[in-house]
PDB file of C-alpha atoms in Angstrom:
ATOM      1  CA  UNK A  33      62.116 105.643  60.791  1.00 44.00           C
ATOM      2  CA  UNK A  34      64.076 103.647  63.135  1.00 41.00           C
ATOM      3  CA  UNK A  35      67.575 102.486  62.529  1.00 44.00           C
ATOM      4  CA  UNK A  36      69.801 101.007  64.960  1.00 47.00           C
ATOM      5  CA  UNK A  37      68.955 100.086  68.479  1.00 45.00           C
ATOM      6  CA  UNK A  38      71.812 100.813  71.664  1.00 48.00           C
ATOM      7  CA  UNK A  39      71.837  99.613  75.043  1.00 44.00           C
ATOM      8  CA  UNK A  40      68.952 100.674  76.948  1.00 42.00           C
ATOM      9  CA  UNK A  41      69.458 100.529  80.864  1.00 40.00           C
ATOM     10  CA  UNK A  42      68.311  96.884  82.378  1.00 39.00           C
ATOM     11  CA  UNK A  43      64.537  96.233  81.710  1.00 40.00           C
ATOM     12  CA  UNK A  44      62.511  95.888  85.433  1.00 38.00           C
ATOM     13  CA  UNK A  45      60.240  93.261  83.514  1.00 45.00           C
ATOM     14  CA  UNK A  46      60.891  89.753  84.912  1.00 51.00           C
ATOM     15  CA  UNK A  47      60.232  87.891  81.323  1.00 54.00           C
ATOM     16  CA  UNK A  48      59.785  88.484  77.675  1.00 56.00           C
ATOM     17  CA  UNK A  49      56.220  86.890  76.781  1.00 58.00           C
ATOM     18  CA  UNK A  50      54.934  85.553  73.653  1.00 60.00           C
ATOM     19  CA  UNK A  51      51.479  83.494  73.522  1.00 54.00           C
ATOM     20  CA  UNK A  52      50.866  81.745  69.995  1.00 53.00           C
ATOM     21  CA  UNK A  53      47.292  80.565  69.758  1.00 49.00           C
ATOM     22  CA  UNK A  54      47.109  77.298  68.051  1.00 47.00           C
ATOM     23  CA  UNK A  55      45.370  77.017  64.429  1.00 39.00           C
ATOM     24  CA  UNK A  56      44.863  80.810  63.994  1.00 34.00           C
ATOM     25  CA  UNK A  57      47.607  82.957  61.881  1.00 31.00           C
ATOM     26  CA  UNK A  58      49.624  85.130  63.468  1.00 33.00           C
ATOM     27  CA  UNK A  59      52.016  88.561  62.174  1.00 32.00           C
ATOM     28  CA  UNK A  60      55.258  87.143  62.809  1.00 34.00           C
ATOM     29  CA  UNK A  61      57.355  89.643  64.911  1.00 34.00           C
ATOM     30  CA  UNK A  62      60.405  92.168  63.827  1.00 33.00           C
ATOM     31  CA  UNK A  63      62.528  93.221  66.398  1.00 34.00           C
ATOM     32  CA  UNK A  64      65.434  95.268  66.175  1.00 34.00           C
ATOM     33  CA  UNK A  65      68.979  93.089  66.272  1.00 31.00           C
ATOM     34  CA  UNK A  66      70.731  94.051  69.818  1.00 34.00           C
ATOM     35  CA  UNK A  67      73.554  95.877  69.638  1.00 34.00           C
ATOM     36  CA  UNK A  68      75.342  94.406  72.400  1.00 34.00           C
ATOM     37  CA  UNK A  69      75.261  90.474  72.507  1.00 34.00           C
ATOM     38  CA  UNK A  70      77.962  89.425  75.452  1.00 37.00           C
ATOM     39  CA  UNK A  71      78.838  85.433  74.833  1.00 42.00           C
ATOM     40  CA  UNK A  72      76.694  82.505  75.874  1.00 48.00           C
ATOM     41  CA  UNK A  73      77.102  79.058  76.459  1.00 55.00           C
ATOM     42  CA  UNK A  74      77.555  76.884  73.212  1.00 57.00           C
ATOM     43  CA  UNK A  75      73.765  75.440  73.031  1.00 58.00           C
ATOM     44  CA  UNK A  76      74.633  72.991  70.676  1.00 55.00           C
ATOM     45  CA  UNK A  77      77.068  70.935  73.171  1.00 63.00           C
ATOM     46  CA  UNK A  78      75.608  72.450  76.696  1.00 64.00           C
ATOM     47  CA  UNK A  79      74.286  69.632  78.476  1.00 77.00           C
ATOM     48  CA  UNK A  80      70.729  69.126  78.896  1.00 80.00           C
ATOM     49  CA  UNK A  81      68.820  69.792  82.596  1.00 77.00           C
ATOM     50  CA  UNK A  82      65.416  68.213  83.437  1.00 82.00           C
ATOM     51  CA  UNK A  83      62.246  69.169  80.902  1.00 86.00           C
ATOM     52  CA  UNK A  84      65.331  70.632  78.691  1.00 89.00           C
ATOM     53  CA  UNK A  85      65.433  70.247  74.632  1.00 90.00           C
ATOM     54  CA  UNK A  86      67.502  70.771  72.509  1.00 90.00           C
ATOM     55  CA  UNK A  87      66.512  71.978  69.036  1.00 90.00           C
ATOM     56  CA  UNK A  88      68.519  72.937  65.398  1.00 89.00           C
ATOM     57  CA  UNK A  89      67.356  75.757  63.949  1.00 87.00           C
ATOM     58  CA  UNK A  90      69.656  76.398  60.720  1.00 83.00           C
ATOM     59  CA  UNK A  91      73.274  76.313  61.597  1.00 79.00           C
ATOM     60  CA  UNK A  92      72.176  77.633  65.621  1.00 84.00           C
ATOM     61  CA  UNK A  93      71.083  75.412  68.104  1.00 86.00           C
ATOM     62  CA  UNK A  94      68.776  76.426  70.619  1.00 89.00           C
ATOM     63  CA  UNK A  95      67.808  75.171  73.979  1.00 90.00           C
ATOM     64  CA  UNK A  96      64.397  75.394  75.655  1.00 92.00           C
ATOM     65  CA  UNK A  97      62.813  73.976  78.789  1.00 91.00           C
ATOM     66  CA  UNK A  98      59.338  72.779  77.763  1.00 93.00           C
ATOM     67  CA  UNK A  99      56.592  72.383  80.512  1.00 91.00           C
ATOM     68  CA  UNK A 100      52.840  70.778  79.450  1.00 92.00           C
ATOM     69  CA  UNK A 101      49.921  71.930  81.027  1.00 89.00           C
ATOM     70  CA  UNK A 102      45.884  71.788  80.420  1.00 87.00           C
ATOM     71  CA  UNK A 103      46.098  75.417  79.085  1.00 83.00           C
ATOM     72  CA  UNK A 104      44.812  75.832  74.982  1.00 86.00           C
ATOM     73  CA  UNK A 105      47.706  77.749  73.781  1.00 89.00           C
ATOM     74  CA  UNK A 106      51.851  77.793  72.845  1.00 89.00           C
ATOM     75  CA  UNK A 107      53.284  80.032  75.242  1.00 89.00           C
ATOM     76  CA  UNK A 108      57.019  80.992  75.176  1.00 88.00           C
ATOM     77  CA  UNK A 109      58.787  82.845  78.230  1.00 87.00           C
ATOM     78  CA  UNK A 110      62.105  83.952  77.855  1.00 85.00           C
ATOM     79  CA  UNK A 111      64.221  84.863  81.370  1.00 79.00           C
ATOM     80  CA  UNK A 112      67.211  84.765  83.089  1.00 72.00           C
ATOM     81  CA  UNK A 113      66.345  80.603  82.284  1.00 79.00           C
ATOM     82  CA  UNK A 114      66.247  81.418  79.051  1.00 84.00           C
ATOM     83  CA  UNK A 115      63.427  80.175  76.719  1.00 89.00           C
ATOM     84  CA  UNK A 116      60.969  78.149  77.963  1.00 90.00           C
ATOM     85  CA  UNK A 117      57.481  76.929  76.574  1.00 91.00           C
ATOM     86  CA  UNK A 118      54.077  75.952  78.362  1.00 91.00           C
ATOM     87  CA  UNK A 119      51.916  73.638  75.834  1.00 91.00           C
ATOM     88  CA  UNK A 120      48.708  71.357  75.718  1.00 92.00           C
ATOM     89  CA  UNK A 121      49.268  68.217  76.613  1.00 91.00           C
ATOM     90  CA  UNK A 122      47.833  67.246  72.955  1.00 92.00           C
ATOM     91  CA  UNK A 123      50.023  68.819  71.465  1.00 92.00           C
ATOM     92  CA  UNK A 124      52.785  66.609  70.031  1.00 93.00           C
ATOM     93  CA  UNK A 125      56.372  67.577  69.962  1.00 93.00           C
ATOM     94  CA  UNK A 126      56.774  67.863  65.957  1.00 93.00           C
ATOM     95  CA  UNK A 127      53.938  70.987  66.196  1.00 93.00           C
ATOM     96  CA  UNK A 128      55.903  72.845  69.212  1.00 93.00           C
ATOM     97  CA  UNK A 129      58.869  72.417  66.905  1.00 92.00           C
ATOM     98  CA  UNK A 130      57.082  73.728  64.022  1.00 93.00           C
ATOM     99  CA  UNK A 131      56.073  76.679  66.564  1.00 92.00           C
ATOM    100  CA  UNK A 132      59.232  77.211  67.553  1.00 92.00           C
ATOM    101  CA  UNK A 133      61.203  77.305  63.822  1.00 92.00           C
ATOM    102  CA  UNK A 134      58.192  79.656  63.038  1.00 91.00           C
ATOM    103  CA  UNK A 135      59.041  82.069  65.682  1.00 89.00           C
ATOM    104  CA  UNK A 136      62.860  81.885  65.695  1.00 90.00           C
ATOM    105  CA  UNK A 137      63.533  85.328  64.584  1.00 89.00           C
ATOM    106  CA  UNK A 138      61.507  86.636  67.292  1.00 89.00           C
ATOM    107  CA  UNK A 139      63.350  84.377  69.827  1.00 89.00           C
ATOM    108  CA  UNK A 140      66.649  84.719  69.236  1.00 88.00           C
ATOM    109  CA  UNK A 141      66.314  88.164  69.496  1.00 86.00           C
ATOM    110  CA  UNK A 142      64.775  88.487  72.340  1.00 85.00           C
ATOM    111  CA  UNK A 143      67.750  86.256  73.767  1.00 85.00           C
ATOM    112  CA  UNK A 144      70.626  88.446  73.035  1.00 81.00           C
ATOM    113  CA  UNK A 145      68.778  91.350  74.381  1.00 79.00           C
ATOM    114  CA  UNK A 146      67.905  89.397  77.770  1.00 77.00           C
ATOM    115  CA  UNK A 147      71.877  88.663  77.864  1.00 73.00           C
ATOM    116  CA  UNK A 148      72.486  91.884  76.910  1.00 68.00           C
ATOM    117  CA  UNK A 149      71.047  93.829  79.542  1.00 65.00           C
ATOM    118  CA  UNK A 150      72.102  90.958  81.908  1.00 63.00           C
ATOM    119  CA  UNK A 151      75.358  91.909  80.945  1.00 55.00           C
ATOM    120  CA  UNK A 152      75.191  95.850  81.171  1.00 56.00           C
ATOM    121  CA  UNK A 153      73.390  94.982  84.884  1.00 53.00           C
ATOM    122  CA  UNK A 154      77.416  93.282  86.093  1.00 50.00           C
ATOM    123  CA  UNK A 155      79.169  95.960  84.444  1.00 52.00           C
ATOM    124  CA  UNK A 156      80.847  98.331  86.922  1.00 61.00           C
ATOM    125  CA  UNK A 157      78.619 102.049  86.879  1.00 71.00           C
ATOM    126  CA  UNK A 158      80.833 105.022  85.453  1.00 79.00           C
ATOM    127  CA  UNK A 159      82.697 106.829  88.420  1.00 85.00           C
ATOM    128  CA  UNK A 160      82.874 110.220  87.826  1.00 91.00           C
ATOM    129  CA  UNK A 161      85.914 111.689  88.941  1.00 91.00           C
ATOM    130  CA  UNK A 162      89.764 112.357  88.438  1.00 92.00           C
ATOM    131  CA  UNK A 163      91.508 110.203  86.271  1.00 92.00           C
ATOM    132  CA  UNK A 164      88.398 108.337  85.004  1.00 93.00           C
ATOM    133  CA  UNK A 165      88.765 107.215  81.181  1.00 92.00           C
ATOM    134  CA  UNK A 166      85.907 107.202  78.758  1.00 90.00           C
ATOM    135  CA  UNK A 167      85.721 106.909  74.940  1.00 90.00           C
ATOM    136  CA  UNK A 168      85.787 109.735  72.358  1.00 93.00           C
ATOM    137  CA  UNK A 169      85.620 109.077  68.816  1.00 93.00           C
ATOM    138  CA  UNK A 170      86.941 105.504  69.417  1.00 88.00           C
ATOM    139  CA  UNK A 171      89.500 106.343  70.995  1.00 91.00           C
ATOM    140  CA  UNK A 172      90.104 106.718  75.565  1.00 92.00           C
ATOM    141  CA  UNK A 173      90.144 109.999  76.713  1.00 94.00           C
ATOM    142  CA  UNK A 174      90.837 110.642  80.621  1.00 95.00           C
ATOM    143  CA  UNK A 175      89.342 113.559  83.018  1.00 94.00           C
ATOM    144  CA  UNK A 176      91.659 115.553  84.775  1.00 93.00           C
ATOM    145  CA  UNK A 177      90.340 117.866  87.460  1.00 91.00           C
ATOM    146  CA  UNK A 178      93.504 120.314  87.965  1.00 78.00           C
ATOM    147  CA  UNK A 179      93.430 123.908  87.848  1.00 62.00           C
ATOM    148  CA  UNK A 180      93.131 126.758  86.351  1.00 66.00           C
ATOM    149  CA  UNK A 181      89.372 126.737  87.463  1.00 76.00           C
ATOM    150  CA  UNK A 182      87.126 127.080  85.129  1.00 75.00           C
ATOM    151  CA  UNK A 183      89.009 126.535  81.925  1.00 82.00           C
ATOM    152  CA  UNK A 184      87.756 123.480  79.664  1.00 89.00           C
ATOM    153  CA  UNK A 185      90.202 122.092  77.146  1.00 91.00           C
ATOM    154  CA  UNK A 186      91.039 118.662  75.378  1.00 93.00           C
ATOM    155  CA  UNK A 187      94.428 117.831  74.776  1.00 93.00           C
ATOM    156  CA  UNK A 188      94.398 115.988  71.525  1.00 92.00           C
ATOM    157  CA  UNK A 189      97.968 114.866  71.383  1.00 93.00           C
ATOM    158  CA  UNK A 190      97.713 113.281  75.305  1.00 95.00           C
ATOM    159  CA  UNK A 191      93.985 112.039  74.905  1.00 94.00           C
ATOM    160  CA  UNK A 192      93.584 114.592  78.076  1.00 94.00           C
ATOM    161  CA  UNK A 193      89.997 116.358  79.112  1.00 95.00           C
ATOM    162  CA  UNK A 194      91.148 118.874  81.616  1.00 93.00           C
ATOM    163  CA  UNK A 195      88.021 119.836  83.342  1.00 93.00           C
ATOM    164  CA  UNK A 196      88.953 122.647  85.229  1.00 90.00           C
ATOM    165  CA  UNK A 197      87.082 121.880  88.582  1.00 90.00           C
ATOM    166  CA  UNK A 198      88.603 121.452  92.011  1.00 89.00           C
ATOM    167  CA  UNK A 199      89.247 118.221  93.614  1.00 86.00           C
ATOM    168  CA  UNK A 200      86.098 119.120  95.472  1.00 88.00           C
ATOM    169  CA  UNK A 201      83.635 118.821  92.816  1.00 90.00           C
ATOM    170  CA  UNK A 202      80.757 116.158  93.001  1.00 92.00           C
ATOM    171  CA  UNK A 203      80.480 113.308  90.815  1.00 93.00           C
ATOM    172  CA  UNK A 204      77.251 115.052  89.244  1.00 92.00           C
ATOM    173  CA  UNK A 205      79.057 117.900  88.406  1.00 92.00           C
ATOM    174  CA  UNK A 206      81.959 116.204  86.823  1.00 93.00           C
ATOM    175  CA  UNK A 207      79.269 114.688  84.654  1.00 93.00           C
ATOM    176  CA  UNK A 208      77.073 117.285  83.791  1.00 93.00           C
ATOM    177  CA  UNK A 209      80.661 118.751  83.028  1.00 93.00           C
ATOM    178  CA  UNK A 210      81.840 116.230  80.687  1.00 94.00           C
ATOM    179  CA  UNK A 211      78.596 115.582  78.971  1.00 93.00           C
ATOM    180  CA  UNK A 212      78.202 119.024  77.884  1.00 94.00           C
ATOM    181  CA  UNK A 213      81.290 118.941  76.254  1.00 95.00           C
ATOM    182  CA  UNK A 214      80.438 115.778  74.876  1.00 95.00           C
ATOM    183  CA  UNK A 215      77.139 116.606  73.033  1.00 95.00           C
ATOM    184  CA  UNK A 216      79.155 120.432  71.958  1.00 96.00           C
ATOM    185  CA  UNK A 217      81.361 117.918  70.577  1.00 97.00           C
ATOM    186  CA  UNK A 218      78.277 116.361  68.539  1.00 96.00           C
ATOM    187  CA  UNK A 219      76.451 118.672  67.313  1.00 97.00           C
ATOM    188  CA  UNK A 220      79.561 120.196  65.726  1.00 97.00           C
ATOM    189  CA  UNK A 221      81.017 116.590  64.487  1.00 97.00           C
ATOM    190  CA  UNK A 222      77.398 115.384  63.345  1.00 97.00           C
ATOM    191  CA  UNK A 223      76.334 118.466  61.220  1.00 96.00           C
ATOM    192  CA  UNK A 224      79.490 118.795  59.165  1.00 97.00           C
ATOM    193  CA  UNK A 225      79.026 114.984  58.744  1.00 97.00           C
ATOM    194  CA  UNK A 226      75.839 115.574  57.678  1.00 97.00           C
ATOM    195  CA  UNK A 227      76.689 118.442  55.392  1.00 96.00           C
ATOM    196  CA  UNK A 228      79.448 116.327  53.688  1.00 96.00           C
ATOM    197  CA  UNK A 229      77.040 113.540  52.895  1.00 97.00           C
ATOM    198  CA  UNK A 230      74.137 114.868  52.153  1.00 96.00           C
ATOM    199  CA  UNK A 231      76.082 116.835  49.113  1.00 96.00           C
ATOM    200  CA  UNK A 232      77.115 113.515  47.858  1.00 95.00           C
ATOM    201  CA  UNK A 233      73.648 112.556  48.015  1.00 96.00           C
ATOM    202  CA  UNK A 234      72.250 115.358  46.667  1.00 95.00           C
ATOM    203  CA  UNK A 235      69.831 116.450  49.635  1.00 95.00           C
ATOM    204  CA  UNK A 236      68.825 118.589  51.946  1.00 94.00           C
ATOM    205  CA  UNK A 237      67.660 118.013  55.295  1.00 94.00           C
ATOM    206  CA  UNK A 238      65.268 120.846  57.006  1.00 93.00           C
ATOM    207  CA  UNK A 239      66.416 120.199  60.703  1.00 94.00           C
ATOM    208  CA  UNK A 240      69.131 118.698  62.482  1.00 94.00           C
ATOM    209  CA  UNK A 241      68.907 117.859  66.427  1.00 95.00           C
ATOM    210  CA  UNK A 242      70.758 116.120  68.760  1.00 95.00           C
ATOM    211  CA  UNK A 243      68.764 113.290  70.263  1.00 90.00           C
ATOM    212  CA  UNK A 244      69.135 111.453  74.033  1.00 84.00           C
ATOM    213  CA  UNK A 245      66.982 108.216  72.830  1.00 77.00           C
ATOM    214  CA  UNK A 246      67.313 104.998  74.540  1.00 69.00           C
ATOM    215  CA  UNK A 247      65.987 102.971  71.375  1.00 67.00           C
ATOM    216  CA  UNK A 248      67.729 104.288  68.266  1.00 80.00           C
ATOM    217  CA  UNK A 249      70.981 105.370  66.830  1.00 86.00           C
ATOM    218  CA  UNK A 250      69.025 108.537  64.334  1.00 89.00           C
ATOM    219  CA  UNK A 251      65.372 109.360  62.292  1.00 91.00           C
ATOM    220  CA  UNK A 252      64.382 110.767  59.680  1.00 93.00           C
ATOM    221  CA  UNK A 253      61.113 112.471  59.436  1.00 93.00           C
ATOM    222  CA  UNK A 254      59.212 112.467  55.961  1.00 90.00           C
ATOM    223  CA  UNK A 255      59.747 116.223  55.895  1.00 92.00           C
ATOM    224  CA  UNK A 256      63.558 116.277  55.913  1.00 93.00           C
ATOM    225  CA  UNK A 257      63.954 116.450  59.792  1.00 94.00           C
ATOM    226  CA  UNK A 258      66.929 114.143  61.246  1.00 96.00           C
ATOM    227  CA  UNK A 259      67.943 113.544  65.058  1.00 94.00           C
ATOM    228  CA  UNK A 260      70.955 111.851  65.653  1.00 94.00           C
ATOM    229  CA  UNK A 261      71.696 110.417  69.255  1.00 90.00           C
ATOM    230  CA  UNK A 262      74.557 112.107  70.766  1.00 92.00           C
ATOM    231  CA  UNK A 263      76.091 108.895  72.341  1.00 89.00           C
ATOM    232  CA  UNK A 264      77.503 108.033  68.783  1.00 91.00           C
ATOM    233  CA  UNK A 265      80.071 110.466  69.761  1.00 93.00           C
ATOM    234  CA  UNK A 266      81.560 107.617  71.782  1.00 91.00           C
ATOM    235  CA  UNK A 267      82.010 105.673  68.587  1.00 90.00           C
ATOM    236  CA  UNK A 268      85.004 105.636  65.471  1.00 91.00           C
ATOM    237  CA  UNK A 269      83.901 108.232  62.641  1.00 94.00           C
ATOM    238  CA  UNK A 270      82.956 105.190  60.346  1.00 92.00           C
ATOM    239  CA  UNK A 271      80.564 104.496  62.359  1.00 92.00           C
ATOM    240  CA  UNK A 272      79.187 107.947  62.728  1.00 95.00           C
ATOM    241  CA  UNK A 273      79.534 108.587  59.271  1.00 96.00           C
ATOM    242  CA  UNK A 274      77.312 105.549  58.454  1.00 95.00           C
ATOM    243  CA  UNK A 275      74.609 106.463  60.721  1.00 94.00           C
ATOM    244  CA  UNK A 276      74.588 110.059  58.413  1.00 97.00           C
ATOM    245  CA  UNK A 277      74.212 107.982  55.513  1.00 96.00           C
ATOM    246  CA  UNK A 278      71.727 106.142  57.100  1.00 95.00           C
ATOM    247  CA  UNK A 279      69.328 108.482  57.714  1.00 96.00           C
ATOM    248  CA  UNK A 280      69.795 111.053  54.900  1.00 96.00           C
ATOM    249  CA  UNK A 281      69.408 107.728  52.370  1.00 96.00           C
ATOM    250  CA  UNK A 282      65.636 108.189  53.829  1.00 95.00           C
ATOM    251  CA  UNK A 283      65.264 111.769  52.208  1.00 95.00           C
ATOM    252  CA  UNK A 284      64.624 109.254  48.953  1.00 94.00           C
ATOM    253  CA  UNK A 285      63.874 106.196  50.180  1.00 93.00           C
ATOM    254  CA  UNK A 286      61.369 106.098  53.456  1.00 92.00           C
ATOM    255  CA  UNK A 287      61.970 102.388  54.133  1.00 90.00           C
ATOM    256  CA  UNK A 288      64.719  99.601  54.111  1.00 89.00           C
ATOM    257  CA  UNK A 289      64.237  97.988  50.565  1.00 91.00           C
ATOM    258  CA  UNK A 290      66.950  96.802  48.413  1.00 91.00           C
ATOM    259  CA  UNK A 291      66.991 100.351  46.864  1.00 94.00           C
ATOM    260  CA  UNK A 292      67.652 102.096  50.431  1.00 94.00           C
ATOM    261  CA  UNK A 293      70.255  99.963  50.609  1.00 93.00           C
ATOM    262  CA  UNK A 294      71.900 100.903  47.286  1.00 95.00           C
ATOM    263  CA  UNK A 295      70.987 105.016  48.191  1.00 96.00           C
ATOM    264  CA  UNK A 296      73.127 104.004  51.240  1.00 95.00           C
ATOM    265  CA  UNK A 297      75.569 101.972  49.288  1.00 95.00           C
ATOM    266  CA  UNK A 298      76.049 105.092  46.837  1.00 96.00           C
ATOM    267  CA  UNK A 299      77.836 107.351  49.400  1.00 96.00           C
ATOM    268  CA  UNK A 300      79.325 104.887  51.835  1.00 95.00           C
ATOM    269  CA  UNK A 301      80.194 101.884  50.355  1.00 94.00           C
ATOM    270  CA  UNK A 302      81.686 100.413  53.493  1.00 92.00           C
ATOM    271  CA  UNK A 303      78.210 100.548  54.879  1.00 90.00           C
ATOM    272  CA  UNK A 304      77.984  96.652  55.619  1.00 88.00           C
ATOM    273  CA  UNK A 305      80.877  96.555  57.426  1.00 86.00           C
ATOM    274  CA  UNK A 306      79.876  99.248  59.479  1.00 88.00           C
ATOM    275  CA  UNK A 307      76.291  98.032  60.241  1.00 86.00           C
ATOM    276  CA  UNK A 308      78.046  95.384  61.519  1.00 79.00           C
ATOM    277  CA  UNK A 309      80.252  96.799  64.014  1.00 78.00           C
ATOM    278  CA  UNK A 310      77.917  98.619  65.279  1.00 77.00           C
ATOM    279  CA  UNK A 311      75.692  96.252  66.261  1.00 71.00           C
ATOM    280  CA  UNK A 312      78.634  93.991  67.629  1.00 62.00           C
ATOM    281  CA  UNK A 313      80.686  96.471  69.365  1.00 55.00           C
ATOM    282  CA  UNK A 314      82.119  96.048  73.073  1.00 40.00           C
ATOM    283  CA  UNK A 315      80.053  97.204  75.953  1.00 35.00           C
ATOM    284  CA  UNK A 316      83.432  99.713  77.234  1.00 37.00           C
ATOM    285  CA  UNK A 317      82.837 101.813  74.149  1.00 42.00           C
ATOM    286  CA  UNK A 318      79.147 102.839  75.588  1.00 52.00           C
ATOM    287  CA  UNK A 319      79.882 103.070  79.797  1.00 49.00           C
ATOM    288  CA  UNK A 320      75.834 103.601  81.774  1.00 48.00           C
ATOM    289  CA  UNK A 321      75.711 107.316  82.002  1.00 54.00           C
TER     290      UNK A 321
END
């Protein structure tokens, strides 16, 4: 059952493809809403190039570089250009329009998660080493490298991870360091999260497992078995806590109709809020590990 999608690492594919055939039905598309959309250019006042249009869609405008050709077929490409469509040349401008309004969910996601991963390629990569910051539970935490050797302890009250290792250690070890202490961290946090809202609920879940996914926040299996990626340790407890209701709302409801909602509504009322930060939240809370 997926839930959420985080950053993945930058895609190697050069465009996102759609080809609508003309006169024949088609599914329309559900993709997952980013979580990290960096800003864009306004559309709706950016001035127009050569072969550009622009086109309103609701209360968003959208911009799109149309090209005809002798080919039978609507294609859209969407690239570092952003969207751009190949159509017949019989094809009149009303019926790419209509094309387009039909496929806007589709497109506009596929936009935010071009510029997303556009953005995560300019951000700077984590360094690992002394004095680096990273966040915990919402909040910056720092490494410190300084002795005694061996000893691994967080300072709460100075946001402090004293690592223990000496200023010789490599940058892999620092992180295989710090991200074992991270996912301890997890699993402990997550399962009495888990245990607190599931007795609200009024469930039980058979397994509990920390998960390293690139494509969701949690799952639930049908028989009671939830995974919960271990990068949400990065995030504020709200948001944690809402992924837990999240997926233990599917021990009663396996989908995402009006009465999920409500299941999830019933033991985290702040829910919406949440859902939204989490999709909208700034790309320093989640550095490329």
């Amino acid at each position: 059952m997926k839930l959420l999608r985080p950053p993945t690492s930058p895609t190697t594919a050069d465009s996102v493809q759609l080809e609508l055939p003309l006169l024949a039905p088609e599914v329309e598309p559900q993709p997952d809403t980013p979580l990290l959309a960096p800003p864009a250019p306004d559309p709706s006042t950016a001035p127009l190039g050569p072969n550009q249009r622009r086109l309103t869609l609701g209360e968003r405008a959208l911009v799109y570089n149309l090209k005809r050709s002798s080919r039978r077929t609507i294609g859209f490409v969407i690239d570092d250009r952003g969207l751009s469509i190949t159509a017949p040349r019989w094809v009149t401008l009303a019926e790419i329009e209509h094309a387009i309004a039909e496929k806007q969910k589709w497109i506009f996601a596929k936009l935010a998660e071009w510029r997303t991963n556009a953005a995560r390629r300019m951000l700077p990569p984590m360094e690992w080493q002394d004095g680096a910051a990273l966040p915990f539970l919402g909040k910056t935490i720092t490494l410190k490298l300084e002795s005694p050797i061996g000893a691994l302890m967080f300072d709460a009250d100075t946001s402090v991870l004293h690592l223990g290792l000496p200023p010789t250690t490599t940058e892999q070890q620092i992180k295989d360091r710090v991200q074992g202490w991270l996912q301890t961290q997890a699993r402990r946090l997550f399962g009495e999260r888990l245990e607190v809202y599931a007795e609200r609920l009024g469930v039980r879940h058979s397994a509990y497992a920390l998960s390293s996914a690139a494509t969701r926040w949690g799952s639930c299996t049908a028989d009671g078995k939830i995974r919960l990626n271990w990068r949400l340790v990065h995030f504020p407890l709200s948001l944690i806590d809402y992924v837990v209701a999240h997926e233990l709302a599917h021990l009663k409801e396996m989908n995402h109709s009006p009465r999920f909602w409500d299941t999830v509504e019933s033991i985290f009322p702040e829910f919406r809020e949440a859902r939204e930060q989490l999709r909208s939240h700034p790309p320093e809370y989640l550095p490329a590990f």
